[in-house]
Coordinates of C-alpha atoms in Angstrom, one line a residue:
N223 CA 54.4 166.9 171.1
Y224 CA 53.6 164.2 168.6
P225 CA 49.9 163.3 168.4
Y226 CA 49.5 159.6 168.2
L227 CA 46.9 157.8 166.1
R228 CA 46.1 154.2 166.8
P229 CA 45.4 151.8 164.0
I230 CA 42.0 152.4 162.4
N231 CA 39.4 149.9 163.4
S232 CA 37.2 150.4 160.4
D233 CA 36.8 148.1 157.4
V234 CA 37.1 149.3 153.8
R235 CA 33.8 149.7 152.0
D236 CA 33.2 147.0 149.4
K237 CA 29.6 147.4 148.3
R238 CA 30.3 147.6 144.5
K239 CA 31.7 144.3 143.1
F240 CA 33.8 143.6 140.0
D241 CA 32.8 146.0 137.2
Q242 CA 34.1 144.7 133.8
N243 CA 33.4 147.9 131.9
L244 CA 35.1 150.1 134.5
R245 CA 38.1 147.9 134.5
K246 CA 38.4 147.8 130.8
T247 CA 38.4 151.6 130.7
F248 CA 40.9 151.7 133.5
L249 CA 43.3 149.3 131.8
K250 CA 43.2 151.2 128.6
K251 CA 44.2 154.4 130.4
I252 CA 47.1 152.6 132.1
K253 CA 48.3 151.1 128.8
K254 CA 48.5 154.6 127.3
E255 CA 50.7 155.7 130.2
V256 CA 52.9 152.6 130.4
Q257 CA 55.1 151.5 127.5
V258 CA 55.9 147.8 127.6
G259 CA 58.3 146.2 125.0
S260 CA 56.9 143.4 122.9
D261 CA 59.7 141.1 124.0
N262 CA 59.0 141.7 127.7
S263 CA 56.6 138.9 128.5
F264 CA 56.7 139.5 132.3
E265 CA 55.7 143.1 132.1
S266 CA 53.0 142.3 129.5
I267 CA 51.5 139.7 131.7
A268 CA 51.7 141.9 134.8
L269 CA 49.9 144.7 132.9
E270 CA 47.1 142.4 131.8
L271 CA 46.7 141.1 135.4
I272 CA 45.8 144.6 136.6
Y273 CA 42.4 144.1 135.1
F274 CA 41.8 141.1 137.4
M275 CA 43.8 142.0 140.5
F276 CA 43.6 145.8 141.0
P277 CA 41.9 146.2 144.5
R278 CA 38.2 147.0 144.4
C279 CA 38.6 149.5 147.3
Y280 CA 40.7 151.7 144.9
L281 CA 38.5 151.4 141.8
E282 CA 34.8 150.3 142.1
N283 CA 34.6 151.6 145.7
F284 CA 37.1 154.5 145.5
A285 CA 34.6 157.3 146.2
D286 CA 33.0 155.5 149.2
N287 CA 36.4 154.8 150.9
L288 CA 37.6 158.2 150.2
D289 CA 34.6 159.6 152.0
V290 CA 35.1 157.3 155.0
S291 CA 38.8 158.2 155.2
N292 CA 38.0 161.9 155.1
T293 CA 35.5 161.5 157.9
I294 CA 37.9 159.6 160.1
F295 CA 40.7 162.1 159.7
K296 CA 38.7 165.3 159.3
N297 CA 40.2 166.8 162.4
H298 CA 43.8 166.0 161.5
N299 CA 45.9 168.4 159.5
P300 CA 49.5 167.7 160.3
K301 CA 52.6 169.2 158.7
I302 CA 54.5 165.9 159.2
I303 CA 53.2 162.3 159.4
I304 CA 55.4 159.7 161.0
D305 CA 54.4 156.1 160.4
S306 CA 55.9 152.6 160.6
V307 CA 53.1 150.2 159.7
S308 CA 49.8 151.6 158.5
Y309 CA 51.1 152.8 155.1
H310 CA 51.1 149.2 153.9
K311 CA 48.4 147.6 156.0
D312 CA 45.6 150.2 156.5
E313 CA 43.8 151.1 153.3
L314 CA 41.8 154.0 154.8
F315 CA 45.0 155.5 156.2
K316 CA 46.6 155.2 152.7
F317 CA 43.7 157.4 151.3
W318 CA 44.5 160.0 153.9
I319 CA 48.3 160.1 153.5
A320 CA 48.0 160.2 149.7
Q321 CA 45.9 163.3 149.9
K322 CA 48.0 165.0 152.6
T323 CA 51.4 164.3 150.8
Q324 CA 50.0 165.7 147.6
K325 CA 49.2 168.9 149.4
G326 CA 52.7 169.2 150.9
T327 CA 52.6 167.2 154.1
K328 CA 55.9 165.5 154.8
L329 CA 56.0 161.8 155.3
I330 CA 58.6 160.1 157.5
L331 CA 58.5 156.3 157.5
Y332 CA 60.1 154.2 160.2
Q333 CA 61.4 150.8 159.5
H334 CA 59.0 148.1 160.5
G335 CA 60.6 144.7 161.3
G336 CA 64.1 143.2 161.6
Y337 CA 64.4 141.7 158.1
Y338 CA 65.5 144.9 156.3
E339 CA 68.9 144.8 154.6
Q340 CA 69.7 141.3 156.1
F341 CA 69.3 139.1 153.0
K342 CA 70.8 138.7 149.6
F343 CA 67.4 138.6 147.8
K344 CA 65.5 141.8 148.3
D345 CA 61.7 142.2 148.6
D346 CA 59.9 145.3 147.3
F347 CA 59.1 146.9 150.7
L348 CA 62.1 149.1 151.1
A349 CA 62.2 150.4 147.5
H350 CA 58.6 151.4 147.8
E351 CA 59.0 152.9 151.2
L352 CA 62.0 155.0 150.1
D353 CA 60.0 156.1 147.0
I354 CA 57.0 157.4 148.9
S355 CA 58.7 159.0 151.9
D356 CA 60.5 162.3 152.4
N357 CA 62.7 160.8 155.1
Y358 CA 63.3 157.3 156.3
L359 CA 64.3 156.1 159.8
S360 CA 66.2 152.9 160.0
W361 CA 67.1 150.6 162.9
G362 CA 70.8 151.3 162.2
W363 CA 71.8 150.9 158.6
K364 CA 72.4 153.9 156.4
K365 CA 73.2 153.3 152.7
N366 CA 74.3 156.2 150.5
L367 CA 71.1 158.1 150.6
K368 CA 70.6 161.4 152.4
K369 CA 66.9 160.6 153.2
I370 CA 67.9 157.6 155.4
T371 CA 68.7 158.4 159.1
P372 CA 69.7 155.6 161.6
A373 CA 67.3 156.1 164.5
G374 CA 67.3 152.8 166.3
I375 CA 64.9 150.0 167.2
P376 CA 61.7 151.6 168.6
I377 CA 60.7 148.8 171.0
S378 CA 63.3 146.5 172.7
F379 CA 62.6 143.8 175.1
K380 CA 63.0 145.0 178.7
K381 CA 65.9 143.4 180.5
K382 CA 65.0 142.3 184.0
K383 CA 67.1 141.1 186.8
L384 CA 65.5 137.8 187.6
K385 CA 66.8 134.6 189.0
K386 CA 67.9 132.5 185.9
N387 CA 66.8 129.0 185.3
K388 CA 70.1 127.3 184.2
N389 CA 68.2 124.3 182.8
L390 CA 65.7 126.3 180.7
V391 CA 66.0 126.9 176.9
N392 CA 63.7 129.3 175.0
I393 CA 63.4 128.5 171.3
V394 CA 61.7 131.1 169.1
L395 CA 60.3 129.9 165.7
R396 CA 59.5 132.1 162.7
T397 CA 56.0 132.7 161.5
A398 CA 54.5 129.5 160.1
G399 CA 52.2 131.3 157.7
D400 CA 55.1 132.8 155.7
Y401 CA 57.1 129.6 155.1
F402 CA 56.1 129.1 151.5
V403 CA 56.8 132.7 150.5
N404 CA 59.2 134.1 153.1
F405 CA 62.3 132.2 152.3
S406 CA 64.3 134.4 149.9
T407 CA 65.9 131.9 147.6
N408 CA 66.3 130.9 144.0
G409 CA 65.3 127.3 144.8
N410 CA 61.9 125.8 145.7
P411 CA 60.5 127.6 148.7
Y412 CA 58.6 124.6 150.0
K413 CA 61.8 122.5 150.1
N414 CA 63.5 125.3 152.0
S415 CA 60.6 125.3 154.4
E416 CA 61.1 121.6 155.0
T417 CA 64.8 122.1 155.6
Y418 CA 64.1 124.8 158.2
I419 CA 61.5 122.7 160.1
T420 CA 63.8 119.7 160.0
D421 CA 66.6 121.8 161.4
V422 CA 64.4 122.9 164.3
I423 CA 63.4 119.3 165.1
N424 CA 67.1 118.1 165.0
I425 CA 68.1 120.9 167.4
V426 CA 65.3 120.2 169.9
N427 CA 65.9 116.4 169.8
N428 CA 69.6 116.8 170.4
I429 CA 69.5 119.2 173.3
S430 CA 70.6 117.6 176.6
R431 CA 67.7 115.9 178.4
D432 CA 68.5 117.7 181.6
K433 CA 67.2 120.9 180.1
N434 CA 63.6 122.0 179.8
I435 CA 62.6 123.5 176.4
R436 CA 60.0 126.1 175.6
I437 CA 59.1 126.5 172.0
F438 CA 57.5 129.8 171.1
L439 CA 55.1 129.7 168.2
H440 CA 53.8 132.8 166.5
P441 CA 50.2 133.6 167.7
A442 CA 47.5 135.2 165.7
G443 CA 44.3 136.8 167.0
E444 CA 42.7 136.6 170.4
K445 CA 42.8 132.8 170.6
N446 CA 46.6 132.7 170.1
N447 CA 46.3 130.3 167.2
E448 CA 49.4 130.1 164.9
I449 CA 49.5 132.2 161.8
G450 CA 48.8 130.1 158.7
S451 CA 49.2 126.3 158.9
P452 CA 50.0 125.3 162.5
L453 CA 53.3 123.7 163.1
R454 CA 52.6 122.4 166.6
P455 CA 50.8 119.1 165.5
Y456 CA 53.7 118.2 163.2
L457 CA 56.4 119.1 165.8
E458 CA 54.6 117.0 168.5
K459 CA 54.9 114.0 166.2
K460 CA 58.5 114.5 165.2
I461 CA 60.1 115.8 168.4
I462 CA 61.1 112.9 170.7
N463 CA 62.5 115.1 173.5
N464 CA 59.8 115.0 176.2
N465 CA 61.0 118.1 178.0
V466 CA 59.1 120.4 175.6
E467 CA 56.4 123.0 176.3
Y468 CA 54.7 124.9 173.6
M469 CA 54.1 128.7 174.1
S470 CA 52.1 131.3 172.3
G471 CA 53.0 135.0 172.9
S472 CA 54.4 136.4 176.1
L473 CA 57.9 136.1 174.8
E474 CA 59.0 139.4 176.5
K475 CA 57.8 138.1 179.8
K476 CA 59.6 134.8 179.5
I477 CA 62.9 135.8 177.9
N478 CA 64.4 137.0 181.1
E479 CA 63.9 133.8 182.9
T480 CA 67.0 132.2 181.3
D481 CA 70.2 133.1 179.6
L482 CA 69.6 130.3 177.0
N483 CA 67.5 132.1 174.3
L484 CA 67.7 130.6 170.8
F485 CA 66.2 132.5 167.8
T486 CA 65.8 130.4 164.7
Y487 CA 65.6 133.3 162.3
I488 CA 66.9 136.8 161.9
G489 CA 64.0 139.1 162.6
T490 CA 62.3 141.5 165.0
P491 CA 62.3 139.4 168.2
Y492 CA 66.1 138.7 167.9
N493 CA 66.8 142.3 167.3
Q494 CA 64.6 143.3 170.3
A495 CA 66.5 141.0 172.6
I496 CA 70.1 141.7 171.5
S497 CA 69.6 145.4 171.4
N498 CA 69.0 145.4 175.1
N499 CA 71.8 143.0 176.0
I500 CA 69.6 140.0 176.7
P501 CA 71.7 136.8 176.1
S502 CA 70.6 135.4 172.8
V503 CA 72.0 133.1 170.1
L504 CA 70.9 132.9 166.5
Y505 CA 70.5 129.9 164.2
H506 CA 70.6 130.7 160.5
N507 CA 71.0 128.3 157.6
E508 CA 71.9 130.1 154.4
K509 CA 70.8 127.2 152.3
Y510 CA 67.3 128.6 152.5
E511 CA 68.0 132.3 153.1
P512 CA 71.3 133.7 151.8
L513 CA 72.6 136.7 153.7
N514 CA 73.4 140.2 152.3
E515 CA 77.1 140.2 151.2
E516 CA 77.4 143.9 152.1
Y517 CA 77.3 142.9 155.8
R518 CA 79.2 139.7 155.5
Y519 CA 81.9 141.0 157.8
I520 CA 79.2 141.3 160.6
Y521 CA 77.9 137.8 160.1
N522 CA 81.4 136.3 160.0
S523 CA 82.2 138.0 163.3
M524 CA 79.0 136.7 164.8
I525 CA 79.7 133.2 163.6
E526 CA 83.3 133.3 165.0
K527 CA 82.1 134.6 168.4
K528 CA 79.3 132.0 168.5
L529 CA 76.5 134.6 168.4
M530 CA 75.3 133.0 165.1
H531 CA 75.4 129.3 164.2
T532 CA 74.9 127.9 160.7
N533 CA 74.5 124.2 161.4
T534 CA 72.5 122.3 164.0
S535 CA 75.5 120.5 165.6
S536 CA 77.2 123.9 166.4
I537 CA 74.1 125.4 168.1
V538 CA 73.4 122.2 170.0
N539 CA 76.9 122.0 171.3
H540 CA 76.8 125.7 172.3
I541 CA 73.5 125.2 174.2
N542 CA 74.6 122.1 176.0
N543 CA 77.8 123.7 177.2
E544 CA 75.9 125.8 179.7
N545 CA 78.8 126.8 181.9
K546 CA 80.5 128.5 179.0
I547 CA 77.4 130.4 178.1
L548 CA 76.4 131.5 181.6
N549 CA 79.7 132.3 183.1
N550 CA 82.0 133.6 180.3
W551 CA 80.8 133.8 176.8
W552 CA 78.3 136.6 176.8
V553 CA 80.5 139.1 178.7
E554 CA 83.7 138.4 176.9
K555 CA 85.2 141.4 175.2
D556 CA 85.2 139.9 171.7
T557 CA 81.5 138.8 172.1
I558 CA 80.5 142.3 173.1
E559 CA 82.4 143.8 170.2
S560 CA 80.7 141.5 167.7
R561 CA 77.3 142.1 169.3
N562 CA 77.8 145.8 169.0
L563 CA 78.8 145.5 165.4
F564 CA 75.4 143.8 164.6
C565 CA 73.4 146.2 166.8
N566 CA 75.0 149.3 165.2
S567 CA 73.6 148.3 161.8
F568 CA 70.4 146.4 162.6
A569 CA 69.3 147.0 166.2
R570 CA 70.5 150.2 167.7
K571 CA 69.1 150.9 171.1
I572 CA 67.2 154.2 171.4
K573 CA 68.4 156.1 174.5
S574 CA 65.1 157.7 175.2
I575 CA 61.9 159.0 173.5
D576 CA 63.5 162.5 173.8
H577 CA 66.5 161.3 171.9
L578 CA 64.2 160.0 169.1
K579 CA 62.4 163.4 169.0
E580 CA 65.8 165.1 168.6
V581 CA 66.6 162.7 165.7
I582 CA 63.4 163.7 164.0
Q583 CA 63.7 167.4 164.7
E584 CA 67.2 167.4 163.2
L585 CA 65.7 166.3 159.8
N586 CA 64.8 170.0 159.3
L587 CA 61.6 169.3 157.4

């Protein structure tokens, strides 16, 4: 059995504020440990910024938060910790796993999100996760590292046999709050954000008027407000197609009501759908997010089989040709092979929870 801990609903302690003397002493100690070349201006600036930006919960309030963490987890003494999200979002959890791993507890991290290994420009998540973990469970990809084990996507959308609405199109948008930082590019992120939003508007405005469109926005909090700056007011002004309804949340419930599901970015929702054989198409413009060349053969196959579209005209033509989509395309042999190629690397379906347990047990920790 694997005891399950839900996310901690306790805030970090922040009673002590910015302490200049403590930070000066802390920075001096770091500078003794870290050697930065005089010609490396980036590392020099980064080192100096530690004084201003190092989190108070780990410096001024370290002792208080350590006590709180020890109190929360006082009855937990595992040999193995398996986690997929708290290690980078829950500070009190971090205190606990830092202590446990220092004393020999093994840490298995599970991939969180569908972005991993997809793009040319890397973020720092994976490198950090591989550095701190003893073993790593991916959604399918392997790399040449023994510690990485393909385990599959932990939560897929459930496929349900419902009567399909042939005139309904679901369009899933990416998180609005990440637009200015989430486009991995060497250009101007805000320009790429504008390109993405313009693409979405062009797609919606050119879909046949005999179709009803549901646009799924990313909700945040209990009120289902959009994360970051809301897109809906802008879209309402620019979209001239009157057959549009805006949705927040409940994607899993709605995705089985049609076979026309369009995902406008590569990420978790698309992987959750395609892993369980739910008809889905993907729109991706490499002008604002270049793909990983290591998996170019997969993306080329998807483009060829119309699973992925790289320009607005292509995806609009595909959606408007509903007979091809509903009757033939998704179940064609070549489409299935291309779909499986993607899933094998990025969205493997887990057969059962028992199968996942076997994968973990075979790690021989």
